[in-house]
Coordinates of C-alpha atoms in Angstrom, one line a residue:
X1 CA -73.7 92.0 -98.0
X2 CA -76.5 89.8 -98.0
X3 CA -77.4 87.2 -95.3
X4 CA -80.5 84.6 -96.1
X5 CA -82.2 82.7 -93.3
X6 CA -83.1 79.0 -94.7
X7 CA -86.9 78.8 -94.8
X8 CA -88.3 78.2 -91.5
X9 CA -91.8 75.8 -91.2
X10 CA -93.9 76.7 -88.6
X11 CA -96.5 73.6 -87.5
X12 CA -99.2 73.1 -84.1
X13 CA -100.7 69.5 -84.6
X14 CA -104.6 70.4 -86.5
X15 CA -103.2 74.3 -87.4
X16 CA -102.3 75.8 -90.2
X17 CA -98.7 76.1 -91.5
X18 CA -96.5 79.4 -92.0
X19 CA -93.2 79.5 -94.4
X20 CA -91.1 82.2 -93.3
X21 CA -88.3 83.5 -95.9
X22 CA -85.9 86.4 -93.9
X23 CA -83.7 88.2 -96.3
X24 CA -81.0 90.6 -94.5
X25 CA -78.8 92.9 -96.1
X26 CA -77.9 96.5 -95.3
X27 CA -79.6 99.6 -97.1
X28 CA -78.4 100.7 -100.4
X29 CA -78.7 104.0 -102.1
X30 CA -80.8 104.9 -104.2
X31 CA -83.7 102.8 -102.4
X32 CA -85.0 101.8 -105.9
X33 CA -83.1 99.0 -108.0
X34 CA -84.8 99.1 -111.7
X35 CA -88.1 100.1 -111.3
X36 CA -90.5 101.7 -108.1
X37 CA -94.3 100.7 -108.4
X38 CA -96.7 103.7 -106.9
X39 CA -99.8 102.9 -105.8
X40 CA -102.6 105.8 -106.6
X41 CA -102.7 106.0 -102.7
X42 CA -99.4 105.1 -101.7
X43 CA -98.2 106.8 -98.5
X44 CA -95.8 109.0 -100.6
X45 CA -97.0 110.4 -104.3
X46 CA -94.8 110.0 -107.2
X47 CA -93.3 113.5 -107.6
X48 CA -92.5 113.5 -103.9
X49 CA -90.3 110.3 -104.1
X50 CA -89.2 110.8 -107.7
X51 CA -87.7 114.3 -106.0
X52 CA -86.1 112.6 -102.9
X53 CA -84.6 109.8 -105.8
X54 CA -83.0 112.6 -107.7
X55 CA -81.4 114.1 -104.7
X56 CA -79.4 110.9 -104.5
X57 CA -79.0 110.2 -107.7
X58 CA -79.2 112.6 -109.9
X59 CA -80.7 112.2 -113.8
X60 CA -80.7 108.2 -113.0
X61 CA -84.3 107.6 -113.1
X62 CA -87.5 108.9 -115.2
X63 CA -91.1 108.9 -113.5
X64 CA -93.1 107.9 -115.7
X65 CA -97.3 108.7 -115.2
X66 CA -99.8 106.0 -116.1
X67 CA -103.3 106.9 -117.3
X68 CA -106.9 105.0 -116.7
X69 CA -108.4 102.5 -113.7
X70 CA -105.2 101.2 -113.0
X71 CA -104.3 100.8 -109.1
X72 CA -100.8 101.9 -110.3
X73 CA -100.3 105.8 -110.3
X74 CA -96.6 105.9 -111.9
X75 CA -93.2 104.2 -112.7
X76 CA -90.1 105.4 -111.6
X77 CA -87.6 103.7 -113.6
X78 CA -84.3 103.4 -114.3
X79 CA -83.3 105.5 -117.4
X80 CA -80.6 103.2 -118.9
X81 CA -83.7 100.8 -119.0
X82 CA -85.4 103.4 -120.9
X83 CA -82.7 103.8 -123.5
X84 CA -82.8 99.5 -124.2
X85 CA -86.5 99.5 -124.3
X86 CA -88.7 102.4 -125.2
X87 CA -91.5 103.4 -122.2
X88 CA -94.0 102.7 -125.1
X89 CA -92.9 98.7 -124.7
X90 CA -91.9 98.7 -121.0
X91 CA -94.7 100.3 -119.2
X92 CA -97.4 98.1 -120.4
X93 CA -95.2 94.9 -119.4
X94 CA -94.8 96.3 -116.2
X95 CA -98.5 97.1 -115.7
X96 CA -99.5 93.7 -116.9
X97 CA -97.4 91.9 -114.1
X98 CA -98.1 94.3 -111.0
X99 CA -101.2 95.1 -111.2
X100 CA -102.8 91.9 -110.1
X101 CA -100.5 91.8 -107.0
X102 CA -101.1 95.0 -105.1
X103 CA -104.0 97.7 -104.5
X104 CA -103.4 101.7 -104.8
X105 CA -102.0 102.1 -101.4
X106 CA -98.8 99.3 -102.4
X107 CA -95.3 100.8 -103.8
X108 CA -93.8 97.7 -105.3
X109 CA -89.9 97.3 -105.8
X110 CA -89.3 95.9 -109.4
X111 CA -85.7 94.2 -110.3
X112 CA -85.3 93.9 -114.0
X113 CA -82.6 92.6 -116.4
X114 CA -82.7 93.5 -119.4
X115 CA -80.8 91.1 -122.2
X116 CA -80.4 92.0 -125.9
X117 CA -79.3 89.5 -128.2
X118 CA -78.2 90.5 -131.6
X119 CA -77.7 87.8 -134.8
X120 CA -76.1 89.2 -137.8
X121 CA -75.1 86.9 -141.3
X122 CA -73.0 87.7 -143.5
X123 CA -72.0 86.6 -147.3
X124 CA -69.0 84.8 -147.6

């Protein structure tokens, strides 16, 4: 269950604005949807949260370490993402769209859909 609050527009005459967007819905097990974003500094390290994931859902999820100056320290991600698109492919995406939007201390939620679309021809 889901509930969405319309956007709400704040205004004072000579101020600056504020949009507010309020998303409600009730908490859902396992706390990670496709993919968890770990900051290098986030308030809980990777192995520590991959653990607690696995104690709710067991063999679901693969953490996944990520080497260099990034402000990301790992991936946690779903492994039926894994087995549509190899870590080799993913993780790069993944690191080219968060990184820009957070700082080490940030664990970012990531939704992702994977689609795979096959053609085949034939001779007649």
């Amino acid at each position: 269950m889901t509930e969405s609050v319309d956007d709400i527009a704040i205004a004072s005459p000579g101020r600056a604005t504020a949009r507010l967007r309020i998303d409600i819905s009730r908490f859902r097990l396992p706390p990670v949807d496709s993919v968890l974003v770990i900051g290098r500094r986030a308030m809980i390290g990777p192995k520590a949260m991959a653990k607690a994931v696995e104690e709710m859902v067991p063999q679901a999820f693969e953490l996944i370490a990520v080497d260099g100056d990034s402000p990301v320290e790992a991936l946690l991600v779903r492994k039926v993402h894994l087995r549509r698109l190899p870590r080799e492919r993913l993780v790069p995406i993944m690191l080219r769209h968060v990184e820009g939007l957070m700082d080490e201390q940030d664990m970012l939620h990531v939704r992702l859909e994977i689609e795979v679309s096959v053609t085949e021809q034939v001779e007649l």
